[in-house]
Amino acid sequence: MFSHMIPRASRPLLRSANNTFRASPSTLYLVDKVQSRRSYATETEEKDLVIIGGGVAGYVAAIKAGQEGLKVACIEKRGSLGGTCLNVGCIPSKSLLNNSHLYHQILHDTKNRGIEVGDVKLNLKQMMKAKETSVNGLTKGIEFLFKKNNVEYIKGTGAFADEHTVQVNLTEGGETSVRGKNILIATGSEATPFPGLTIDEKKVITSTGAIALETVPKKMVVIGGGIIGLEMASVWSRLGAEVTVVEFLGQIGGPGMDAEISKNIQKTLGKQGIKFKLNTKVMEGDDSGSDVKIKVEAAKGGKEETLDADVVLVAIGRRPYTAGLGLENIGLETDNRGRIVIDQEYRTKIPHIRVIGDVTFGPMLAHKAEEEAVAAIEFITKNYGHVNYGAIPSVMYTHPEVAWVGQNEAELKEAGVKYKVGSFPFSANSRAKTNLDSDGMVKFLADAETDRILGIHIVGPNAGEMIAEGVLALEYGASSEDVARTSHAHPTLAEAFKEAAMATHGKAIHY
C-alpha cells in the first residue's frame, strides 16, 4: 500500500505484500479486540514504521507518521512517553527554575518594587509536586496524541532480532515482536559518568537526581559548567545551597556560547552567589564518607585543592544510548563517540533503518531531535526532508537567560570570515528598566561585506523567546539592515533586538 512512499534504496528490502497477514473480517475484529486489551502488537503484524524510543525524537516521528497515514508502532521502556526531556530533563528542570526564581525574587527583590512580604518559607515537597503535576499532564497529552493519530504504543524494551523485526520485553511481563517495513532508532542519550564516582542520585547525582533532591544541600559541587550544570546550580543556589562550579575550560556555558556573553553571564551568576573555578580539572573523588571530597587542580597543573560537598552533580555531558539495542544482530556499528553512523537522509547502511536525535550526530537538543523526526518521516513518505543545522538555537534557562543561534566570534575568526559586530544593552531598554531586570545584552554578528547575519547572541530577560526571531532571520538569510528596518512594538524587550541590528548596520538610537 505504501511502497510508493519508500525510498528506492529501501524497496528491495521490503516484505512482499503476498506475505502479509490475511484473515476474515470477523477474525480481524477479534484480533483487534484482543490487541486493545493487550496493548501491544502480535508477531503476525507488519507495520509501515516501527520506532524504538518514545522520547522527543521518537514520539514526534510517531505522530508525524500517523498523520501521514502510516501504520506505526512506538516502543518505549520508561513507562511514560517524552523521554529524558519530558520526564527528567528539560521540562521538570524548567519548573524548578521558574519556581526557584520566584522564591529567590520574593526573598531578595521585592522591597525595591514596593512589595513588602512577611515570613517566606520554602516548601520543597510542594515545589517538587508542582513539577510532577506538569510532567504527568504532558506525558498523558502525548498518549492522547498517539491515540488520535492511530499510533500503537508498546511499553517495553526493544532489541533487533533481524533487520525487520524488533523483539520486545514487555514492561508488564512477557515478550512480543513487531515487524516493520521501516525502523527508526530514537533511543536518545544518557548522562556521562565521571570515573571514580558512583552515581547513586542521592549524594553523587546526574541531572536526574538534581531535579529530585528531598532536601536542600548545604554545599554542592557541580562538575561541568555547561548548560545543564549551570541551570541546576542556579536552582539549588537560589534555594539556599552554597554552590561551586568546577569547569575545565576557561569559560562557562560550553564551547558554543560566545566568549563575551559567557563572561557577562558568569559575572551575573557570581553576584547571585555561585562560585566558579575555571581552567580547573577534577583529579579524583571520594564518596565513601558521609560527604563527598573532590580533589581539583589547575588544568595546566598546579597546587591541589580538596572541595567538600554534601552533594556532587556530575554534568560533564551526555552520551548516545544504545545498550541492549542489539545492533550487533544486524551488523550496525557506532563511531568512537558511540553515535550510530547515518547518511544525509538519516539512513544507516541498512537503508530502511534510520536514526535521529541524541543517538546520532549533531547537538543533543530536544528541538533538533524534533526537526529530524519530521524530516525523517518526510524522507520515508515523500523522498525529501530538510533540517538547517546552521540555524538550531541554544538556550540556557538561568536568570538572566542566555540564547544564541549561528556562529560565535571564535568560530568566525577560526574560519577567517570578516565580520562586524553590533550590540545593545538591556540597561538602555525601556521595558527592561521598568521591569527592574536590565542585566545583559543583544549581540549581532554579520558578514562585513554582505551584511548577512551570521550569529545572534543574547544574555538577558526573555532571551529564550527572543532568539526565535534570530532563528527566523538566519533561516531566511536576513541582513542586519532587514531586522533594523523592521518595526518592533514599544515598549518591549524585543526592541533591544532591533537596536542591536541597528548598531550592526549603522548606529543604535537609544545608546
Coordinates of C-alpha atoms in Angstrom, one line a residue:
M1 CA 0.0 0.0 0.0
F2 CA 2.8 2.4 0.9
S3 CA 5.5 1.1 -1.4
H4 CA 5.4 4.3 -3.4
M5 CA 6.3 6.2 -0.3
I6 CA 9.5 4.3 0.5
P7 CA 12.9 5.5 -0.9
R8 CA 14.1 3.4 -3.9
A9 CA 17.1 2.1 -1.9
S10 CA 14.7 0.6 0.6
R11 CA 12.4 -1.2 -1.8
P12 CA 14.4 -4.4 -2.4
L13 CA 14.4 -5.0 1.4
L14 CA 10.6 -4.6 1.8
R15 CA 8.4 -7.5 2.6
S16 CA 6.2 -8.8 -0.2
A17 CA 2.6 -8.0 0.0
N18 CA 1.9 -11.7 -0.5
N19 CA 3.4 -12.4 2.8
T20 CA 1.2 -10.1 4.8
F21 CA -1.3 -11.5 7.4
R22 CA -4.7 -12.2 6.0
A23 CA -7.9 -13.2 7.8
S24 CA -11.7 -12.9 7.6
P25 CA -13.3 -9.7 8.8
S26 CA -14.7 -11.4 11.9
T27 CA -11.3 -12.8 12.7
L28 CA -9.7 -9.4 12.3
Y29 CA -12.3 -7.9 14.6
L30 CA -11.5 -10.4 17.3
V31 CA -7.7 -9.8 16.9
D32 CA -8.3 -6.1 17.2
K33 CA -10.3 -6.7 20.4
V34 CA -7.5 -8.8 21.9
Q35 CA -4.8 -6.2 20.9
S36 CA -6.8 -3.4 22.5
R37 CA -6.7 -5.3 25.8
R38 CA -3.1 -6.4 25.5
S39 CA -1.9 -3.0 24.0
Y40 CA 0.9 -4.5 22.0
A41 CA 1.5 -5.9 18.5
T42 CA 1.3 -9.5 17.7
E43 CA 4.1 -11.3 15.8
T44 CA 1.9 -11.6 12.7
E45 CA 1.6 -7.9 12.1
E46 CA 3.9 -5.8 9.9
K47 CA 3.9 -2.0 10.5
D48 CA 4.9 0.6 7.9
L49 CA 7.1 2.1 10.6
V50 CA 8.5 0.8 14.0
I51 CA 10.1 3.4 16.2
I52 CA 12.4 2.3 19.1
G53 CA 12.2 5.1 21.7
G54 CA 9.4 7.3 22.7
G55 CA 11.4 10.4 23.6
V56 CA 11.1 13.7 21.8
A57 CA 12.6 12.3 18.6
G58 CA 10.5 9.1 18.7
Y59 CA 7.1 10.4 19.7
V60 CA 7.2 13.4 17.3
A61 CA 8.2 10.9 14.5
A62 CA 5.3 8.6 15.5
I63 CA 2.7 11.4 15.4
K64 CA 4.0 12.8 12.1
A65 CA 4.0 9.3 10.6
G66 CA 0.5 8.7 11.9
Q67 CA -0.6 12.0 10.3
E68 CA 0.8 10.8 7.0
G69 CA -1.3 7.6 7.2
L70 CA 1.4 5.1 8.1
K71 CA 0.7 2.2 10.4
V72 CA 3.1 3.0 13.3
A73 CA 4.2 1.3 16.5
C74 CA 6.4 3.1 19.0
I75 CA 8.3 1.1 21.6
E76 CA 9.3 2.8 24.9
K77 CA 10.6 1.2 28.0
R78 CA 10.3 4.1 30.5
G79 CA 6.6 3.6 31.1
S80 CA 5.8 7.1 30.1
L81 CA 6.4 9.0 26.8
G82 CA 8.6 12.0 26.3
G83 CA 12.0 10.6 27.1
T84 CA 14.6 12.3 29.2
C85 CA 13.5 15.7 28.2
L86 CA 9.9 15.5 29.4
N87 CA 10.4 13.1 32.3
V88 CA 13.7 14.0 33.9
G89 CA 15.2 16.8 31.8
C90 CA 14.0 19.9 30.0
I91 CA 10.5 20.1 31.4
P92 CA 10.9 19.3 35.1
S93 CA 14.1 21.4 35.3
K94 CA 12.2 24.4 33.9
S95 CA 9.5 24.0 36.5
L96 CA 12.2 24.1 39.2
L97 CA 14.0 27.0 37.5
N98 CA 10.8 29.1 37.3
N99 CA 9.6 28.4 40.9
S100 CA 13.0 28.7 42.5
H101 CA 13.4 32.1 40.7
L102 CA 10.1 33.2 42.1
Y103 CA 11.2 32.2 45.6
H104 CA 14.5 33.9 45.3
Q105 CA 12.9 37.0 43.9
I106 CA 10.4 37.2 46.8
L107 CA 13.3 36.9 49.2
H108 CA 15.6 39.4 47.6
D109 CA 13.9 41.5 45.0
T110 CA 10.5 42.8 46.3
K111 CA 11.4 45.7 48.6
N112 CA 12.6 48.0 45.7
R113 CA 9.3 47.1 43.9
G114 CA 7.2 48.4 46.7
I115 CA 6.1 44.9 47.8
E116 CA 6.6 44.1 51.4
V117 CA 6.3 40.4 52.4
G118 CA 6.3 38.6 55.7
D119 CA 7.9 35.3 56.6
V120 CA 8.8 33.4 53.4
K121 CA 9.3 29.7 53.6
L122 CA 10.4 27.1 51.2
N123 CA 8.1 24.0 50.8
L124 CA 10.4 21.8 48.7
K125 CA 8.0 18.9 48.7
Q126 CA 5.3 21.1 47.2
M127 CA 7.7 22.5 44.7
M128 CA 8.5 19.0 43.6
K129 CA 4.8 18.1 43.4
A130 CA 4.2 21.1 41.1
K131 CA 7.0 19.8 38.9
E132 CA 5.5 16.3 38.8
T133 CA 2.0 17.7 38.0
S134 CA 3.4 19.5 34.9
V135 CA 5.2 16.4 33.8
N136 CA 2.3 14.0 34.2
G137 CA -0.1 16.3 32.3
L138 CA 2.3 16.5 29.4
T139 CA 3.1 12.8 29.2
K140 CA -0.6 11.9 29.2
G141 CA -1.1 14.5 26.5
I142 CA 1.3 12.6 24.2
E143 CA -0.5 9.4 24.9
F144 CA -3.7 11.1 23.7
L145 CA -2.0 12.3 20.6
F146 CA -0.8 8.7 19.9
K147 CA -4.4 7.5 20.1
K148 CA -5.6 10.5 17.9
N149 CA -3.1 9.6 15.2
N150 CA -3.5 5.8 15.5
V151 CA 0.0 5.1 16.8
E152 CA 0.4 1.8 18.7
Y153 CA 2.2 2.4 22.0
I154 CA 4.2 -0.7 23.1
K155 CA 5.6 -0.4 26.6
G156 CA 8.8 -2.4 26.8
T157 CA 12.5 -2.7 25.8
G158 CA 13.1 -3.3 22.1
A159 CA 16.1 -5.0 20.5
F160 CA 16.8 -6.1 16.9
A161 CA 16.1 -9.7 16.2
D162 CA 16.8 -9.1 12.5
E163 CA 16.7 -6.2 10.0
H164 CA 12.9 -6.0 10.0
T165 CA 12.0 -7.5 13.4
V166 CA 12.2 -5.9 16.9
Q167 CA 11.9 -8.2 19.9
V168 CA 10.2 -6.5 22.9
N169 CA 10.5 -7.4 26.5
L170 CA 7.2 -6.0 27.8
T171 CA 7.2 -3.9 30.9
E172 CA 4.2 -5.8 32.3
G173 CA 5.9 -9.1 31.6
G174 CA 6.2 -11.4 28.7
E175 CA 7.6 -10.8 25.2
T176 CA 6.4 -9.9 21.8
S177 CA 7.9 -8.9 18.5
V178 CA 6.9 -6.4 15.8
R179 CA 8.0 -6.2 12.2
G180 CA 8.5 -3.0 10.3
K181 CA 9.0 -2.1 6.7
N182 CA 10.9 0.8 8.1
I183 CA 12.5 1.1 11.5
L184 CA 13.5 4.3 13.2
I185 CA 16.1 4.3 16.1
A186 CA 15.4 7.2 18.6
T187 CA 16.9 5.8 21.8
G188 CA 18.4 9.2 22.9
S189 CA 21.3 9.7 25.4
E190 CA 22.3 9.3 29.0
A191 CA 24.5 11.3 31.4
T192 CA 28.2 10.7 31.0
P193 CA 29.5 9.3 34.3
F194 CA 32.7 10.6 36.0
P195 CA 35.4 8.0 36.6
G196 CA 35.8 7.1 40.3
L197 CA 32.5 8.5 41.4
T198 CA 29.5 6.1 41.9
I199 CA 26.2 7.7 40.8
D200 CA 23.5 7.0 43.4
E201 CA 21.3 10.0 42.6
K202 CA 21.4 11.0 46.3
K203 CA 24.9 12.0 47.1
V204 CA 26.5 11.8 43.7
I205 CA 23.9 12.8 41.2
T206 CA 23.3 13.5 37.5
S207 CA 20.6 15.8 36.2
T208 CA 18.1 13.1 37.1
G209 CA 18.9 13.3 40.8
A210 CA 19.3 17.1 40.6
I211 CA 15.6 17.6 40.0
A212 CA 14.6 15.2 42.8
L213 CA 16.6 16.1 45.9
E214 CA 14.5 15.8 49.0
T215 CA 16.4 18.4 51.0
V216 CA 18.5 21.5 50.1
P217 CA 22.2 20.6 50.4
K218 CA 24.4 22.9 52.4
K219 CA 27.2 22.5 49.9
M220 CA 27.0 21.4 46.3
V221 CA 29.8 21.0 43.8
V222 CA 28.9 20.9 40.1
I223 CA 31.4 19.2 37.9
G224 CA 30.9 20.9 34.5
G225 CA 30.0 24.4 33.7
G226 CA 27.8 23.7 30.7
I227 CA 24.1 24.5 30.3
I228 CA 22.8 21.6 32.5
G229 CA 25.3 22.3 35.3
L230 CA 24.6 26.0 35.4
E231 CA 20.8 25.6 35.4
M232 CA 20.9 23.1 38.3
A233 CA 23.5 25.2 40.0
S234 CA 21.0 28.1 39.8
V235 CA 18.1 26.2 41.2
W236 CA 19.9 25.0 44.3
S237 CA 21.8 28.2 44.9
R238 CA 18.5 30.1 44.9
L239 CA 17.1 27.6 47.4
G240 CA 20.0 28.1 49.8
A241 CA 22.9 25.8 48.8
E242 CA 26.4 27.0 48.6
V243 CA 27.3 26.1 45.1
T244 CA 30.7 25.8 43.4
V245 CA 31.0 25.1 39.7
V246 CA 34.2 23.4 38.5
E247 CA 34.9 23.8 34.8
F248 CA 37.9 22.5 32.8
L249 CA 37.6 25.2 30.1
G250 CA 38.3 28.9 30.5
Q251 CA 34.6 29.9 30.2
I252 CA 31.2 28.7 31.3
G253 CA 28.3 27.7 29.0
G254 CA 30.2 25.3 26.8
P255 CA 32.2 26.0 23.6
G256 CA 29.1 27.1 21.7
M257 CA 28.5 30.2 23.9
D258 CA 30.1 33.4 22.7
A259 CA 33.0 34.4 25.0
E260 CA 31.8 37.9 25.6
I261 CA 28.3 36.6 26.5
S262 CA 29.9 33.9 28.7
K263 CA 31.8 36.5 30.7
N264 CA 28.7 38.6 31.1
I265 CA 26.5 35.7 32.5
Q266 CA 29.3 34.5 34.7
K267 CA 29.5 37.9 36.3
T268 CA 25.8 38.0 36.9
L269 CA 25.6 34.4 38.3
G270 CA 28.6 35.3 40.6
K271 CA 26.6 38.2 42.0
Q272 CA 23.8 35.7 42.7
G273 CA 26.2 33.6 44.9
I274 CA 27.5 30.9 42.6
K275 CA 31.3 30.3 42.9
F276 CA 33.4 29.4 39.8
K277 CA 36.6 27.5 39.4
L278 CA 37.5 27.8 35.7
N279 CA 40.5 26.2 34.0
T280 CA 40.3 23.6 36.7
K281 CA 40.3 19.8 36.4
V282 CA 38.9 17.3 38.8
M283 CA 41.6 14.8 39.7
E284 CA 39.6 12.3 41.7
G285 CA 36.6 12.0 44.0
D286 CA 35.9 10.1 47.2
D287 CA 32.3 9.4 48.1
S288 CA 33.0 6.7 50.7
G289 CA 32.2 9.0 53.7
S290 CA 29.1 10.9 54.7
D291 CA 30.1 13.7 52.4
V292 CA 32.0 13.8 49.1
K293 CA 35.5 15.0 48.7
I294 CA 36.7 16.3 45.3
K295 CA 40.3 16.9 44.5
V296 CA 41.0 19.6 41.9
E297 CA 43.9 21.4 40.4
A298 CA 44.6 23.9 37.7
A299 CA 44.1 22.5 34.2
K300 CA 47.7 23.2 33.3
G301 CA 49.0 21.7 36.6
G302 CA 49.3 23.3 40.0
K303 CA 48.5 23.0 43.6
E304 CA 45.8 20.5 44.5
E305 CA 42.7 21.6 46.4
T306 CA 40.0 19.5 48.1
L307 CA 36.4 20.6 47.9
D308 CA 33.9 19.1 50.4
A309 CA 30.2 18.8 49.4
D310 CA 27.0 17.2 50.6
V311 CA 26.1 16.6 47.0
V312 CA 28.1 16.5 43.8
L313 CA 26.4 17.0 40.5
V314 CA 28.2 15.3 37.6
A315 CA 27.3 17.4 34.5
I316 CA 30.1 16.7 32.0
G317 CA 27.9 16.0 29.1
R318 CA 25.7 13.2 27.7
R319 CA 26.5 10.1 25.5
P320 CA 24.4 8.2 23.0
Y321 CA 22.3 5.4 24.5
T322 CA 22.5 2.1 22.5
A323 CA 22.8 -0.5 25.3
G324 CA 20.7 -3.6 24.7
L325 CA 19.5 -2.4 21.3
G326 CA 21.0 -5.5 19.6
L327 CA 22.9 -3.5 16.9
E328 CA 25.3 -6.4 16.6
N329 CA 22.5 -8.6 15.5
I330 CA 22.1 -6.6 12.3
G331 CA 25.7 -5.6 11.8
L332 CA 25.4 -1.9 12.7
E333 CA 28.3 -0.2 14.5
T334 CA 28.9 3.0 16.3
D335 CA 31.7 5.5 15.9
N336 CA 34.3 6.4 18.6
R337 CA 31.8 8.5 20.4
G338 CA 29.1 5.9 20.5
R339 CA 27.0 7.5 17.7
I340 CA 25.2 5.4 15.1
V341 CA 26.5 6.4 11.7
I342 CA 24.0 7.7 9.2
D343 CA 23.8 9.5 5.8
Q344 CA 22.2 12.8 4.9
E345 CA 18.8 11.1 4.9
Y346 CA 19.3 9.6 8.4
R347 CA 19.7 6.1 6.9
T348 CA 22.2 3.6 8.3
K349 CA 24.0 1.2 5.9
I350 CA 20.7 -0.8 6.1
P351 CA 18.6 1.7 4.1
H352 CA 15.2 1.1 5.7
I353 CA 16.7 1.6 9.2
R354 CA 17.1 5.3 10.1
V355 CA 18.4 7.1 13.2
I356 CA 17.5 10.5 14.7
G357 CA 18.1 12.5 17.9
D358 CA 20.8 12.3 20.5
V359 CA 21.9 8.8 19.5
T360 CA 23.5 10.1 16.3
F361 CA 25.3 13.2 15.1
G362 CA 24.6 16.9 16.0
P363 CA 23.8 18.9 19.1
M364 CA 21.9 17.0 21.8
L365 CA 18.9 19.3 21.9
A366 CA 15.3 18.3 22.0
H367 CA 14.2 20.8 19.3
K368 CA 17.0 19.4 17.0
A369 CA 15.6 16.0 17.5
E370 CA 12.0 17.2 16.7
E371 CA 13.2 18.7 13.4
E372 CA 15.0 15.5 12.5
A373 CA 11.8 13.5 13.4
V374 CA 9.7 15.4 10.9
A375 CA 12.4 15.3 8.2
A376 CA 12.9 11.5 8.6
I377 CA 9.2 10.9 8.1
E378 CA 9.2 13.2 5.1
F379 CA 12.1 11.2 3.6
I380 CA 10.1 8.0 4.1
T381 CA 6.8 9.3 2.7
K382 CA 7.9 11.9 0.2
N383 CA 11.6 11.3 -0.5
Y384 CA 12.7 14.7 0.7
G385 CA 13.2 16.4 4.1
H386 CA 15.1 19.3 5.5
V387 CA 16.9 20.5 8.7
N388 CA 19.0 23.6 8.7
Y389 CA 21.7 22.7 11.2
G390 CA 23.2 26.2 10.9
A391 CA 20.0 27.6 12.5
I392 CA 19.5 25.5 15.6
P393 CA 19.1 27.7 18.7
S394 CA 20.6 27.0 22.1
V395 CA 19.1 28.3 25.3
M396 CA 20.2 28.3 28.9
Y397 CA 17.4 29.0 31.4
T398 CA 19.3 30.7 34.1
H399 CA 18.3 34.2 35.2
P400 CA 19.1 36.1 33.1
E401 CA 18.6 33.6 30.2
V402 CA 21.2 33.0 27.6
A403 CA 20.3 32.2 24.0
W404 CA 22.2 32.0 20.7
V405 CA 21.9 30.8 17.1
G406 CA 24.5 30.7 14.4
Q407 CA 28.2 31.2 14.8
N408 CA 30.1 33.0 17.6
E409 CA 33.2 35.2 17.3
A410 CA 35.7 32.5 17.9
E411 CA 34.2 30.3 15.2
L412 CA 34.3 33.2 12.7
K413 CA 37.9 34.0 13.5
E414 CA 38.9 30.4 13.1
A415 CA 37.2 30.3 9.7
G416 CA 38.8 33.5 8.6
V417 CA 35.5 35.2 8.0
K418 CA 35.5 39.0 8.1
Y419 CA 32.6 40.2 10.2
K420 CA 31.1 43.2 12.0
V421 CA 29.6 43.4 15.5
G422 CA 26.7 45.3 16.8
S423 CA 25.3 45.1 20.3
F424 CA 22.8 46.8 22.6
P425 CA 22.5 46.6 26.4
F426 CA 19.2 45.9 28.2
S427 CA 20.1 48.7 30.6
A428 CA 19.1 51.1 27.7
N429 CA 15.9 49.3 27.0
S430 CA 12.8 50.9 28.5
R431 CA 10.8 47.7 29.2
A432 CA 13.8 46.1 30.9
K433 CA 14.3 49.3 33.0
T434 CA 10.7 49.4 34.1
N435 CA 10.8 45.7 35.0
L436 CA 13.9 46.3 37.1
D437 CA 15.5 43.5 35.2
S438 CA 18.1 45.0 32.9
D439 CA 21.2 42.8 33.0
G440 CA 22.6 41.6 29.7
M441 CA 22.8 42.5 26.1
V442 CA 21.9 41.5 22.5
K443 CA 24.8 40.9 20.1
F444 CA 24.7 40.6 16.3
L445 CA 27.5 39.2 14.1
A446 CA 27.1 40.0 10.4
D447 CA 29.3 39.5 7.3
A448 CA 31.5 42.5 6.8
E449 CA 30.7 42.7 3.0
T450 CA 27.2 41.4 2.6
D451 CA 25.7 42.3 6.0
R452 CA 24.1 38.9 6.1
I453 CA 23.6 37.8 9.7
L454 CA 26.0 35.1 10.8
G455 CA 25.1 34.8 14.5
I456 CA 23.0 36.3 17.2
H457 CA 23.8 36.0 20.9
I458 CA 21.6 37.2 23.8
V459 CA 22.0 37.3 27.6
G460 CA 19.1 38.9 29.3
P461 CA 15.4 38.7 30.2
N462 CA 13.3 36.6 27.9
A463 CA 16.3 35.6 25.7
G464 CA 14.9 32.2 25.1
E465 CA 11.8 33.6 23.5
M466 CA 13.6 36.4 21.7
I467 CA 16.0 34.1 19.9
A468 CA 13.2 32.7 17.8
E469 CA 13.4 36.0 15.8
G470 CA 17.1 35.4 15.3
V471 CA 16.5 31.8 14.1
L472 CA 13.9 33.1 11.5
A473 CA 16.4 35.8 10.4
L474 CA 19.1 33.2 9.8
E475 CA 16.7 30.8 8.1
Y476 CA 15.7 33.4 5.6
G477 CA 19.2 34.8 5.1
A478 CA 18.3 38.2 6.5
S479 CA 20.8 41.1 6.8
S480 CA 21.2 43.2 9.9
E481 CA 19.6 46.0 7.9
D482 CA 16.5 43.8 7.3
V483 CA 16.0 43.5 11.1
A484 CA 16.9 47.1 11.8
R485 CA 14.2 48.3 9.4
T486 CA 11.5 46.0 10.9
S487 CA 9.1 47.7 13.3
H488 CA 9.2 46.3 16.9
A489 CA 6.4 47.2 19.3
H490 CA 7.2 49.7 22.1
P491 CA 7.8 49.2 24.9
T492 CA 9.1 45.7 24.6
L493 CA 12.3 43.8 25.4
A494 CA 12.5 42.9 21.7
E495 CA 13.3 46.5 20.9
A496 CA 16.8 45.7 22.2
F497 CA 17.0 43.1 19.4
K498 CA 16.1 45.7 16.8
E499 CA 18.6 48.2 18.3
A500 CA 21.4 45.7 18.2
A501 CA 20.7 45.2 14.5
M502 CA 20.7 48.9 14.0
A503 CA 24.1 49.1 15.8
T504 CA 25.4 46.4 13.4
H505 CA 24.2 48.1 10.2
G506 CA 24.7 51.7 11.4
K507 CA 24.1 53.2 14.8
A508 CA 21.6 52.4 17.6
I509 CA 19.2 55.2 18.6
H510 CA 18.9 54.7 22.3
Y511 CA 22.6 54.0 23.2

